[in-house]
Amino acid sequence: MTVFLPSGLQLPISFGDQHAVVTEVGAALRSYTSAGADVVVPFAETELAPASHGAVLLPWPNRLGDGTYEFDGVRHQAPVNETARTTALHGLACWVRWSVAEHTTSSVTLALDLAPQPGYPFGLSAQISYTLADDGLTVELLATNTGTGDLPYGSGFHPWLSPQGADLDECTLRLDAATHVTVDERLLPTGSEPVAGDFDLRTPRVLADLDLDDAWLDPARDSTGRSRAVLTRPDGSGATVWAAAWAQAWQVCTGDHVGDTWSRTGVAVEPMSCIADAFRTGDLLVRLAPGESHVSTWGITPH
């Protein structure tokens, strides 16, 4: 009998002293090291991704309240998979097998044809590439409407940056974004506010005493349109997550409530095209016409 790993085929790539493993299931980033040290918090090939570690979030990131939404006058019910909050969490692509389109020493490309289904009766194809180079890891996701009508869409990614054995409380995080999203007890948006206090990460903040599972808007961008979040460890090393202009929002999670094994073992720094509940509110929702595509490019630079 053939025994399959929970995350499917393991697809290693390398460049110099950088090594990464992408999985067949979910096209997830299972591990990424530089000079022998973890850049992201890895999970074993024999276990399920524990807290969306390395996940690709489509056709929506974050939470969809009650799994229900209306699009062009038609009401849809997506599966509720976060029962404690009664939400549909992180889309539909995390637990399906992607096909390997190309695999070289330093790059791997996977493809997915997401079949129309109850809750998301739209035709969507996706292709994602992971590439290692001198400047670190670059990820590009191309999503295309393959159906006959418009569809709602959002994308996001879920890397957990590693403190490399240091106490997360002694690390700092910088996210140069001007607006914080307020939420209710289900972590669904209720509005927004200018950043202040614990939510002002525009200068590096020590993560001690910060319990975050929050979103930010209005990120500052450089001349190329990129925004960034930077984790710095006590020894001065760190990692920068960057995202191109598609990323209208960022989510940060310190992992205080993901279970004892994984609690505060890293910090999730998530570039997203929209915040939670966009399918219901329409805020920053991407509308794709038949044949139209959306590109999400981001990466991680160790330093």
PDB file of C-alpha atoms in Angstrom:
ATOM      1  CA  MET A   1       0.000   0.000   0.000  1.00  0.00           C
ATOM      2  CA  THR A   2       1.303   3.444  -0.900  1.00  0.00           C
ATOM      3  CA  VAL A   3       1.471   5.806   2.079  1.00  0.00           C
ATOM      4  CA  PHE A   4       1.093   9.492   1.255  1.00  0.00           C
ATOM      5  CA  LEU A   5       2.514  12.303   3.358  1.00  0.00           C
ATOM      6  CA  PRO A   6      -0.149  14.697   4.705  1.00  0.00           C
ATOM      7  CA  SER A   7       1.264  17.523   2.586  1.00  0.00           C
ATOM      8  CA  GLY A   8       1.859  15.334  -0.451  1.00  0.00           C
ATOM      9  CA  LEU A   9       4.945  15.496  -2.628  1.00  0.00           C
ATOM     10  CA  GLN A  10       7.855  17.473  -1.211  1.00  0.00           C
ATOM     11  CA  LEU A  11       9.409  19.851  -3.738  1.00  0.00           C
ATOM     12  CA  PRO A  12      12.838  21.119  -2.639  1.00  0.00           C
ATOM     13  CA  ILE A  13      14.594  24.108  -4.212  1.00  0.00           C
ATOM     14  CA  SER A  14      17.950  25.676  -3.387  1.00  0.00           C
ATOM     15  CA  PHE A  15      20.258  28.538  -4.307  1.00  0.00           C
ATOM     16  CA  GLY A  16      23.638  28.884  -2.618  1.00  0.00           C
ATOM     17  CA  ASP A  17      23.056  28.423   1.110  1.00  0.00           C
ATOM     18  CA  GLN A  18      19.303  28.937   0.806  1.00  0.00           C
ATOM     19  CA  HIS A  19      16.987  25.930   0.829  1.00  0.00           C
ATOM     20  CA  ALA A  20      13.188  25.706   0.722  1.00  0.00           C
ATOM     21  CA  VAL A  21      10.569  22.983   0.481  1.00  0.00           C
ATOM     22  CA  VAL A  22       7.188  23.558  -1.171  1.00  0.00           C
ATOM     23  CA  THR A  23       4.407  21.015  -0.804  1.00  0.00           C
ATOM     24  CA  GLU A  24       2.013  19.515  -3.304  1.00  0.00           C
ATOM     25  CA  VAL A  25      -0.954  19.942  -0.959  1.00  0.00           C
ATOM     26  CA  GLY A  26      -1.848  23.618  -0.794  1.00  0.00           C
ATOM     27  CA  ALA A  27       1.333  24.645  -2.651  1.00  0.00           C
ATOM     28  CA  ALA A  28       2.544  25.648   0.820  1.00  0.00           C
ATOM     29  CA  LEU A  29       5.979  26.868   1.864  1.00  0.00           C
ATOM     30  CA  ARG A  30       6.834  24.150   4.391  1.00  0.00           C
ATOM     31  CA  SER A  31      10.353  25.321   5.174  1.00  0.00           C
ATOM     32  CA  TYR A  32      12.874  27.967   4.172  1.00  0.00           C
ATOM     33  CA  THR A  33      16.409  28.251   5.553  1.00  0.00           C
ATOM     34  CA  SER A  34      19.338  30.554   4.883  1.00  0.00           C
ATOM     35  CA  ALA A  35      22.865  29.693   6.011  1.00  0.00           C
ATOM     36  CA  GLY A  36      21.388  26.751   7.912  1.00  0.00           C
ATOM     37  CA  ALA A  37      18.942  28.821   9.974  1.00  0.00           C
ATOM     38  CA  ASP A  38      15.163  28.909   9.696  1.00  0.00           C
ATOM     39  CA  VAL A  39      13.745  31.955   7.947  1.00  0.00           C
ATOM     40  CA  VAL A  40      10.194  30.687   8.460  1.00  0.00           C
ATOM     41  CA  VAL A  41       8.879  28.365  11.153  1.00  0.00           C
ATOM     42  CA  PRO A  42       8.891  24.916   9.512  1.00  0.00           C
ATOM     43  CA  PHE A  43       6.552  22.011  10.041  1.00  0.00           C
ATOM     44  CA  ALA A  44       7.393  18.347   9.565  1.00  0.00           C
ATOM     45  CA  GLU A  45       6.544  16.526   6.356  1.00  0.00           C
ATOM     46  CA  THR A  46       4.620  14.028   8.459  1.00  0.00           C
ATOM     47  CA  GLU A  47       2.157  16.572   9.901  1.00  0.00           C
ATOM     48  CA  LEU A  48      -0.551  18.896   8.679  1.00  0.00           C
ATOM     49  CA  ALA A  49       0.295  22.575   8.400  1.00  0.00           C
ATOM     50  CA  PRO A  50      -0.444  23.573  12.020  1.00  0.00           C
ATOM     51  CA  ALA A  51      -1.705  27.179  11.798  1.00  0.00           C
ATOM     52  CA  SER A  52      -1.855  27.918   8.077  1.00  0.00           C
ATOM     53  CA  HIS A  53       1.940  27.795   8.079  1.00  0.00           C
ATOM     54  CA  GLY A  54       3.141  28.728   4.595  1.00  0.00           C
ATOM     55  CA  ALA A  55      -0.365  28.642   3.139  1.00  0.00           C
ATOM     56  CA  VAL A  56      -1.634  30.158  -0.107  1.00  0.00           C
ATOM     57  CA  LEU A  57      -4.942  31.887   0.608  1.00  0.00           C
ATOM     58  CA  LEU A  58      -7.374  31.986  -2.299  1.00  0.00           C
ATOM     59  CA  PRO A  59      -9.992  32.790  -3.520  1.00  0.00           C
ATOM     60  CA  TRP A  60     -10.200  34.786  -0.283  1.00  0.00           C
ATOM     61  CA  PRO A  61      -7.775  35.407   2.582  1.00  0.00           C
ATOM     62  CA  ASN A  62      -8.684  35.593   6.248  1.00  0.00           C
ATOM     63  CA  ARG A  63     -12.277  35.153   7.477  1.00  0.00           C
ATOM     64  CA  LEU A  64     -15.656  35.139   5.769  1.00  0.00           C
ATOM     65  CA  GLY A  65     -18.385  35.555   8.370  1.00  0.00           C
ATOM     66  CA  ASP A  66     -20.778  32.578   8.489  1.00  0.00           C
ATOM     67  CA  GLY A  67     -19.346  31.521   5.118  1.00  0.00           C
ATOM     68  CA  THR A  68     -22.118  33.479   3.418  1.00  0.00           C
ATOM     69  CA  TYR A  69     -21.963  36.247   0.851  1.00  0.00           C
ATOM     70  CA  GLU A  70     -23.925  37.702  -2.038  1.00  0.00           C
ATOM     71  CA  PHE A  71     -22.439  38.309  -5.462  1.00  0.00           C
ATOM     72  CA  ASP A  72     -24.411  39.852  -8.320  1.00  0.00           C
ATOM     73  CA  GLY A  73     -27.645  39.215  -6.492  1.00  0.00           C
ATOM     74  CA  VAL A  74     -27.005  35.529  -5.807  1.00  0.00           C
ATOM     75  CA  ARG A  75     -26.418  34.274  -2.273  1.00  0.00           C
ATOM     76  CA  HIS A  76     -23.697  31.670  -1.673  1.00  0.00           C
ATOM     77  CA  GLN A  77     -22.785  29.475   1.293  1.00  0.00           C
ATOM     78  CA  ALA A  78     -19.150  28.419   1.604  1.00  0.00           C
ATOM     79  CA  PRO A  79     -18.083  25.683   4.063  1.00  0.00           C
ATOM     80  CA  VAL A  80     -17.532  26.931   7.626  1.00  0.00           C
ATOM     81  CA  ASN A  81     -14.176  25.556   8.796  1.00  0.00           C
ATOM     82  CA  GLU A  82     -13.480  27.789  11.803  1.00  0.00           C
ATOM     83  CA  THR A  83     -16.324  26.575  13.954  1.00  0.00           C
ATOM     84  CA  ALA A  84     -15.459  28.546  17.103  1.00  0.00           C
ATOM     85  CA  ARG A  85     -16.014  31.813  15.238  1.00  0.00           C
ATOM     86  CA  THR A  86     -18.425  30.427  12.610  1.00  0.00           C
ATOM     87  CA  THR A  87     -16.327  31.623   9.692  1.00  0.00           C
ATOM     88  CA  ALA A  88     -14.934  30.257   6.450  1.00  0.00           C
ATOM     89  CA  LEU A  89     -11.208  30.709   6.931  1.00  0.00           C
ATOM     90  CA  HIS A  90      -8.527  31.241   4.274  1.00  0.00           C
ATOM     91  CA  GLY A  91     -10.325  30.178   1.124  1.00  0.00           C
ATOM     92  CA  LEU A  92     -10.398  26.854  -0.675  1.00  0.00           C
ATOM     93  CA  ALA A  93      -6.888  26.050  -1.918  1.00  0.00           C
ATOM     94  CA  CYS A  94      -5.083  25.090   1.301  1.00  0.00           C
ATOM     95  CA  TRP A  95      -6.030  21.420   1.399  1.00  0.00           C
ATOM     96  CA  VAL A  96      -6.147  20.414  -2.256  1.00  0.00           C
ATOM     97  CA  ARG A  97      -3.395  18.872  -4.349  1.00  0.00           C
ATOM     98  CA  TRP A  98      -1.793  21.221  -6.842  1.00  0.00           C
ATOM     99  CA  SER A  99      -0.046  19.784  -9.904  1.00  0.00           C
ATOM    100  CA  VAL A 100       3.645  20.343 -10.512  1.00  0.00           C
ATOM    101  CA  ALA A 101       4.082  22.328 -13.725  1.00  0.00           C
ATOM    102  CA  GLU A 102       7.861  22.821 -13.574  1.00  0.00           C
ATOM    103  CA  HIS A 103      10.600  21.980 -11.082  1.00  0.00           C
ATOM    104  CA  THR A 104      14.213  23.118 -11.417  1.00  0.00           C
ATOM    105  CA  THR A 105      17.046  23.388  -8.914  1.00  0.00           C
ATOM    106  CA  SER A 106      16.088  26.881  -7.741  1.00  0.00           C
ATOM    107  CA  SER A 107      12.427  27.208  -8.743  1.00  0.00           C
ATOM    108  CA  VAL A 108       9.164  25.299  -8.653  1.00  0.00           C
ATOM    109  CA  THR A 109       5.824  26.101 -10.282  1.00  0.00           C
ATOM    110  CA  LEU A 110       2.515  24.498  -9.341  1.00  0.00           C
ATOM    111  CA  ALA A 111      -0.911  24.829 -10.931  1.00  0.00           C
ATOM    112  CA  LEU A 112      -4.476  24.429  -9.726  1.00  0.00           C
ATOM    113  CA  ASP A 113      -7.780  24.256 -11.584  1.00  0.00           C
ATOM    114  CA  LEU A 114     -10.269  25.091  -8.856  1.00  0.00           C
ATOM    115  CA  ALA A 115     -13.492  23.451  -9.928  1.00  0.00           C
ATOM    116  CA  PRO A 116     -16.795  25.308  -9.475  1.00  0.00           C
ATOM    117  CA  GLN A 117     -18.431  24.111  -6.273  1.00  0.00           C
ATOM    118  CA  PRO A 118     -21.209  24.959  -3.834  1.00  0.00           C
ATOM    119  CA  GLY A 119     -20.255  28.216  -2.166  1.00  0.00           C
ATOM    120  CA  TYR A 120     -17.931  29.226  -5.006  1.00  0.00           C
ATOM    121  CA  PRO A 121     -19.533  28.216  -8.312  1.00  0.00           C
ATOM    122  CA  PHE A 122     -16.930  29.975 -10.435  1.00  0.00           C
ATOM    123  CA  GLY A 123     -14.150  28.770 -12.712  1.00  0.00           C
ATOM    124  CA  LEU A 124     -10.721  29.798 -11.388  1.00  0.00           C
ATOM    125  CA  SER A 125      -7.277  28.576 -12.348  1.00  0.00           C
ATOM    126  CA  ALA A 126      -4.107  29.449 -10.460  1.00  0.00           C
ATOM    127  CA  GLN A 127      -0.393  29.097 -11.010  1.00  0.00           C
ATOM    128  CA  ILE A 128       2.230  29.810  -8.351  1.00  0.00           C
ATOM    129  CA  SER A 129       6.015  29.976  -8.656  1.00  0.00           C
ATOM    130  CA  TYR A 130       8.603  29.931  -5.859  1.00  0.00           C
ATOM    131  CA  THR A 131      12.107  31.060  -6.882  1.00  0.00           C
ATOM    132  CA  LEU A 132      15.311  31.406  -4.849  1.00  0.00           C
ATOM    133  CA  ALA A 133      17.964  33.916  -5.908  1.00  0.00           C
ATOM    134  CA  ASP A 134      20.548  36.306  -4.445  1.00  0.00           C
ATOM    135  CA  ASP A 135      17.833  38.502  -2.935  1.00  0.00           C
ATOM    136  CA  GLY A 136      15.980  35.639  -1.258  1.00  0.00           C
ATOM    137  CA  LEU A 137      12.665  34.002  -2.085  1.00  0.00           C
ATOM    138  CA  THR A 138      10.226  35.429  -4.634  1.00  0.00           C
ATOM    139  CA  VAL A 139       6.675  34.115  -4.975  1.00  0.00           C
ATOM    140  CA  GLU A 140       4.295  34.924  -7.838  1.00  0.00           C
ATOM    141  CA  LEU A 141       0.668  33.829  -7.983  1.00  0.00           C
ATOM    142  CA  LEU A 142      -1.342  34.195 -11.193  1.00  0.00           C
ATOM    143  CA  ALA A 143      -5.094  33.631 -10.908  1.00  0.00           C
ATOM    144  CA  THR A 144      -7.368  33.607 -13.966  1.00  0.00           C
ATOM    145  CA  ASN A 145     -11.130  33.541 -14.372  1.00  0.00           C
ATOM    146  CA  THR A 146     -11.826  30.540 -16.612  1.00  0.00           C
ATOM    147  CA  GLY A 147     -15.610  30.806 -16.363  1.00  0.00           C
ATOM    148  CA  THR A 148     -18.275  32.597 -18.370  1.00  0.00           C
ATOM    149  CA  GLY A 149     -19.202  35.260 -15.800  1.00  0.00           C
ATOM    150  CA  ASP A 150     -17.519  37.620 -13.370  1.00  0.00           C
ATOM    151  CA  LEU A 151     -16.216  36.236 -10.073  1.00  0.00           C
ATOM    152  CA  PRO A 152     -15.148  37.611  -6.671  1.00  0.00           C
ATOM    153  CA  TYR A 153     -11.503  37.135  -5.719  1.00  0.00           C
ATOM    154  CA  GLY A 154      -8.925  37.871  -3.071  1.00  0.00           C
ATOM    155  CA  SER A 155      -5.467  36.512  -2.308  1.00  0.00           C
ATOM    156  CA  GLY A 156      -3.077  36.298   0.594  1.00  0.00           C
ATOM    157  CA  PHE A 157      -0.116  34.364   1.971  1.00  0.00           C
ATOM    158  CA  HIS A 158       0.737  33.073   5.433  1.00  0.00           C
ATOM    159  CA  PRO A 159       4.470  32.846   6.191  1.00  0.00           C
ATOM    160  CA  TRP A 160       5.412  32.515   9.870  1.00  0.00           C
ATOM    161  CA  LEU A 161       8.759  34.281  10.357  1.00  0.00           C
ATOM    162  CA  SER A 162      11.118  32.452  12.692  1.00  0.00           C
ATOM    163  CA  PRO A 163      12.880  33.965  15.725  1.00  0.00           C
ATOM    164  CA  GLN A 164      15.550  31.254  15.226  1.00  0.00           C
ATOM    165  CA  GLY A 165      15.515  30.065  18.830  1.00  0.00           C
ATOM    166  CA  ALA A 166      15.310  33.511  20.371  1.00  0.00           C
ATOM    167  CA  ASP A 167      12.371  34.527  22.520  1.00  0.00           C
ATOM    168  CA  LEU A 168       9.772  36.178  20.284  1.00  0.00           C
ATOM    169  CA  ASP A 169       9.278  38.734  23.078  1.00  0.00           C
ATOM    170  CA  GLU A 170      12.805  39.986  22.405  1.00  0.00           C
ATOM    171  CA  CYS A 171      12.274  40.428  18.663  1.00  0.00           C
ATOM    172  CA  THR A 172      11.028  43.610  17.025  1.00  0.00           C
ATOM    173  CA  LEU A 173       8.591  44.075  14.155  1.00  0.00           C
ATOM    174  CA  ARG A 174       8.164  47.009  11.830  1.00  0.00           C
ATOM    175  CA  LEU A 175       5.183  47.472   9.505  1.00  0.00           C
ATOM    176  CA  ASP A 176       4.924  50.925   7.980  1.00  0.00           C
ATOM    177  CA  ALA A 177       1.143  51.177   7.630  1.00  0.00           C
ATOM    178  CA  ALA A 178      -1.046  54.096   8.648  1.00  0.00           C
ATOM    179  CA  THR A 179      -4.421  52.469   9.392  1.00  0.00           C
ATOM    180  CA  HIS A 180      -5.429  49.710  11.802  1.00  0.00           C
ATOM    181  CA  VAL A 181      -8.553  47.599  11.212  1.00  0.00           C
ATOM    182  CA  THR A 182     -10.861  47.256  14.208  1.00  0.00           C
ATOM    183  CA  VAL A 183     -12.644  43.931  14.728  1.00  0.00           C
ATOM    184  CA  ASP A 184     -15.351  42.258  16.778  1.00  0.00           C
ATOM    185  CA  GLU A 185     -15.047  39.140  18.953  1.00  0.00           C
ATOM    186  CA  ARG A 186     -15.065  36.973  15.801  1.00  0.00           C
ATOM    187  CA  LEU A 187     -12.133  38.951  14.347  1.00  0.00           C
ATOM    188  CA  LEU A 188     -14.399  40.355  11.627  1.00  0.00           C
ATOM    189  CA  PRO A 189     -13.895  44.017  10.668  1.00  0.00           C
ATOM    190  CA  THR A 190     -15.987  46.729  12.292  1.00  0.00           C
ATOM    191  CA  GLY A 191     -14.133  49.753  10.915  1.00  0.00           C
ATOM    192  CA  SER A 192     -10.690  51.344  10.883  1.00  0.00           C
ATOM    193  CA  GLU A 193      -8.674  53.898  12.812  1.00  0.00           C
ATOM    194  CA  PRO A 194      -5.353  55.732  12.522  1.00  0.00           C
ATOM    195  CA  VAL A 195      -2.585  53.649  14.055  1.00  0.00           C
ATOM    196  CA  ALA A 196      -1.739  54.450  17.661  1.00  0.00           C
ATOM    197  CA  GLY A 197      -0.281  52.728  20.705  1.00  0.00           C
ATOM    198  CA  ASP A 198       0.314  49.006  20.277  1.00  0.00           C
ATOM    199  CA  PHE A 199      -0.955  49.162  16.700  1.00  0.00           C
ATOM    200  CA  ASP A 200       1.580  51.732  15.510  1.00  0.00           C
ATOM    201  CA  LEU A 201       4.341  49.585  14.044  1.00  0.00           C
ATOM    202  CA  ARG A 202       5.840  52.279  11.833  1.00  0.00           C
ATOM    203  CA  THR A 203       8.932  52.187  13.993  1.00  0.00           C
ATOM    204  CA  PRO A 204      10.234  48.809  15.205  1.00  0.00           C
ATOM    205  CA  ARG A 205       8.237  47.569  18.198  1.00  0.00           C
ATOM    206  CA  VAL A 206       9.395  44.950  20.673  1.00  0.00           C
ATOM    207  CA  LEU A 207       6.884  42.088  20.520  1.00  0.00           C
ATOM    208  CA  ALA A 208       6.816  41.517  24.293  1.00  0.00           C
ATOM    209  CA  ASP A 209       3.269  41.965  25.629  1.00  0.00           C
ATOM    210  CA  LEU A 210       1.845  42.297  22.116  1.00  0.00           C
ATOM    211  CA  ASP A 211      -0.944  39.815  21.350  1.00  0.00           C
ATOM    212  CA  LEU A 212      -1.776  40.488  17.712  1.00  0.00           C
ATOM    213  CA  ASP A 213      -4.119  38.976  15.171  1.00  0.00           C
ATOM    214  CA  ASP A 214      -4.825  42.222  13.359  1.00  0.00           C
ATOM    215  CA  ALA A 215      -4.898  43.816   9.930  1.00  0.00           C
ATOM    216  CA  TRP A 216      -3.485  47.071   8.646  1.00  0.00           C
ATOM    217  CA  LEU A 217      -4.295  49.244   5.636  1.00  0.00           C
ATOM    218  CA  ASP A 218      -2.576  52.107   3.825  1.00  0.00           C
ATOM    219  CA  PRO A 219       0.933  50.626   3.774  1.00  0.00           C
ATOM    220  CA  ALA A 220       3.782  52.934   2.826  1.00  0.00           C
ATOM    221  CA  ARG A 221       5.358  52.080  -0.517  1.00  0.00           C
ATOM    222  CA  ASP A 222       8.739  52.662  -2.107  1.00  0.00           C
ATOM    223  CA  SER A 223       9.297  53.950  -5.628  1.00  0.00           C
ATOM    224  CA  THR A 224       8.584  50.478  -7.064  1.00  0.00           C
ATOM    225  CA  GLY A 225       5.244  50.203  -5.253  1.00  0.00           C
ATOM    226  CA  ARG A 226       6.476  47.681  -2.714  1.00  0.00           C
ATOM    227  CA  SER A 227       5.484  47.672   0.965  1.00  0.00           C
ATOM    228  CA  ARG A 228       7.383  45.803   3.674  1.00  0.00           C
ATOM    229  CA  ALA A 229       7.330  44.252   7.123  1.00  0.00           C
ATOM    230  CA  VAL A 230      10.601  43.584   8.958  1.00  0.00           C
ATOM    231  CA  LEU A 231      11.286  41.146  11.801  1.00  0.00           C
ATOM    232  CA  THR A 232      14.547  41.738  13.661  1.00  0.00           C
ATOM    233  CA  ARG A 233      15.951  39.252  16.156  1.00  0.00           C
ATOM    234  CA  PRO A 234      17.968  40.146  19.272  1.00  0.00           C
ATOM    235  CA  ASP A 235      21.257  39.411  17.477  1.00  0.00           C
ATOM    236  CA  GLY A 236      20.412  41.904  14.697  1.00  0.00           C
ATOM    237  CA  SER A 237      19.563  39.302  12.067  1.00  0.00           C
ATOM    238  CA  GLY A 238      16.111  39.181  10.581  1.00  0.00           C
ATOM    239  CA  ALA A 239      13.869  38.865   7.567  1.00  0.00           C
ATOM    240  CA  THR A 240      11.915  41.281   5.412  1.00  0.00           C
ATOM    241  CA  VAL A 241       8.620  40.309   3.823  1.00  0.00           C
ATOM    242  CA  TRP A 242       7.898  42.537   0.823  1.00  0.00           C
ATOM    243  CA  ALA A 243       4.877  42.715  -1.434  1.00  0.00           C
ATOM    244  CA  ALA A 244       4.152  44.511  -4.698  1.00  0.00           C
ATOM    245  CA  ALA A 245       1.333  47.012  -5.109  1.00  0.00           C
ATOM    246  CA  TRP A 246      -1.396  44.322  -5.252  1.00  0.00           C
ATOM    247  CA  ALA A 247      -1.096  43.995  -1.436  1.00  0.00           C
ATOM    248  CA  GLN A 248      -3.584  46.527  -0.110  1.00  0.00           C
ATOM    249  CA  ALA A 249      -3.503  45.055   3.405  1.00  0.00           C
ATOM    250  CA  TRP A 250      -1.281  43.208   5.864  1.00  0.00           C
ATOM    251  CA  GLN A 251      -2.164  40.848   8.698  1.00  0.00           C
ATOM    252  CA  VAL A 252       0.113  40.186  11.677  1.00  0.00           C
ATOM    253  CA  CYS A 253      -0.434  37.292  14.092  1.00  0.00           C
ATOM    254  CA  THR A 254       1.820  36.597  17.071  1.00  0.00           C
ATOM    255  CA  GLY A 255       0.297  33.149  17.535  1.00  0.00           C
ATOM    256  CA  ASP A 256      -0.806  33.532  21.135  1.00  0.00           C
ATOM    257  CA  HIS A 257      -3.923  31.418  20.517  1.00  0.00           C
ATOM    258  CA  VAL A 258      -2.825  28.691  18.092  1.00  0.00           C
ATOM    259  CA  GLY A 259      -2.261  25.972  20.709  1.00  0.00           C
ATOM    260  CA  ASP A 260       0.520  25.278  23.194  1.00  0.00           C
ATOM    261  CA  THR A 261       2.892  23.603  20.740  1.00  0.00           C
ATOM    262  CA  TRP A 262       2.987  26.530  18.338  1.00  0.00           C
ATOM    263  CA  SER A 263       2.140  29.474  20.600  1.00  0.00           C
ATOM    264  CA  ARG A 264       4.500  32.429  19.963  1.00  0.00           C
ATOM    265  CA  THR A 265       7.003  30.253  18.087  1.00  0.00           C
ATOM    266  CA  GLY A 266       7.000  32.814  15.277  1.00  0.00           C
ATOM    267  CA  VAL A 267       5.064  35.731  13.874  1.00  0.00           C
ATOM    268  CA  ALA A 268       2.813  35.448  10.841  1.00  0.00           C
ATOM    269  CA  VAL A 269       3.313  38.391   8.490  1.00  0.00           C
ATOM    270  CA  GLU A 270       0.700  38.149   5.761  1.00  0.00           C
ATOM    271  CA  PRO A 271       0.407  40.334   2.647  1.00  0.00           C
ATOM    272  CA  MET A 272      -3.205  40.329   1.403  1.00  0.00           C
ATOM    273  CA  SER A 273      -5.210  41.896  -1.421  1.00  0.00           C
ATOM    274  CA  CYS A 274      -8.102  42.562   0.985  1.00  0.00           C
ATOM    275  CA  ILE A 275      -9.013  42.255   4.636  1.00  0.00           C
ATOM    276  CA  ALA A 276     -11.414  39.773   6.215  1.00  0.00           C
ATOM    277  CA  ASP A 277     -15.042  39.601   5.058  1.00  0.00           C
ATOM    278  CA  ALA A 278     -14.352  41.297   1.714  1.00  0.00           C
ATOM    279  CA  PHE A 279     -16.769  38.931  -0.054  1.00  0.00           C
ATOM    280  CA  ARG A 280     -19.528  40.310   2.189  1.00  0.00           C
ATOM    281  CA  THR A 281     -18.519  43.959   2.423  1.00  0.00           C
ATOM    282  CA  GLY A 282     -16.987  44.448  -1.025  1.00  0.00           C
ATOM    283  CA  ASP A 283     -14.055  46.317   0.546  1.00  0.00           C
ATOM    284  CA  LEU A 284     -10.995  45.939  -1.716  1.00  0.00           C
ATOM    285  CA  LEU A 285     -12.673  42.973  -3.415  1.00  0.00           C
ATOM    286  CA  VAL A 286     -11.166  42.027  -6.775  1.00  0.00           C
ATOM    287  CA  ARG A 287     -13.724  41.416  -9.522  1.00  0.00           C
ATOM    288  CA  LEU A 288     -12.397  39.291 -12.366  1.00  0.00           C
ATOM    289  CA  ALA A 289     -14.163  39.207 -15.719  1.00  0.00           C
ATOM    290  CA  PRO A 290     -13.971  36.066 -17.885  1.00  0.00           C
ATOM    291  CA  GLY A 291     -10.393  35.608 -19.063  1.00  0.00           C
ATOM    292  CA  GLU A 292      -9.080  38.300 -16.722  1.00  0.00           C
ATOM    293  CA  SER A 293      -6.134  37.582 -14.403  1.00  0.00           C
ATOM    294  CA  HIS A 294      -4.774  38.887 -11.127  1.00  0.00           C
ATOM    295  CA  VAL A 295      -1.084  38.716 -10.145  1.00  0.00           C
ATOM    296  CA  SER A 296       0.174  38.632  -6.534  1.00  0.00           C
ATOM    297  CA  THR A 297       3.969  38.946  -6.172  1.00  0.00           C
ATOM    298  CA  TRP A 298       5.800  38.967  -2.858  1.00  0.00           C
ATOM    299  CA  GLY A 299       8.934  37.623  -1.252  1.00  0.00           C
ATOM    300  CA  ILE A 300      11.174  37.160   1.763  1.00  0.00           C
ATOM    301  CA  THR A 301      14.695  38.552   2.057  1.00  0.00           C
ATOM    302  CA  PRO A 302      16.807  37.157   4.934  1.00  0.00           C
ATOM    303  CA  HIS A 303      19.334  39.533   6.481  1.00  0.00           C
TER     304      HIS A 303
END
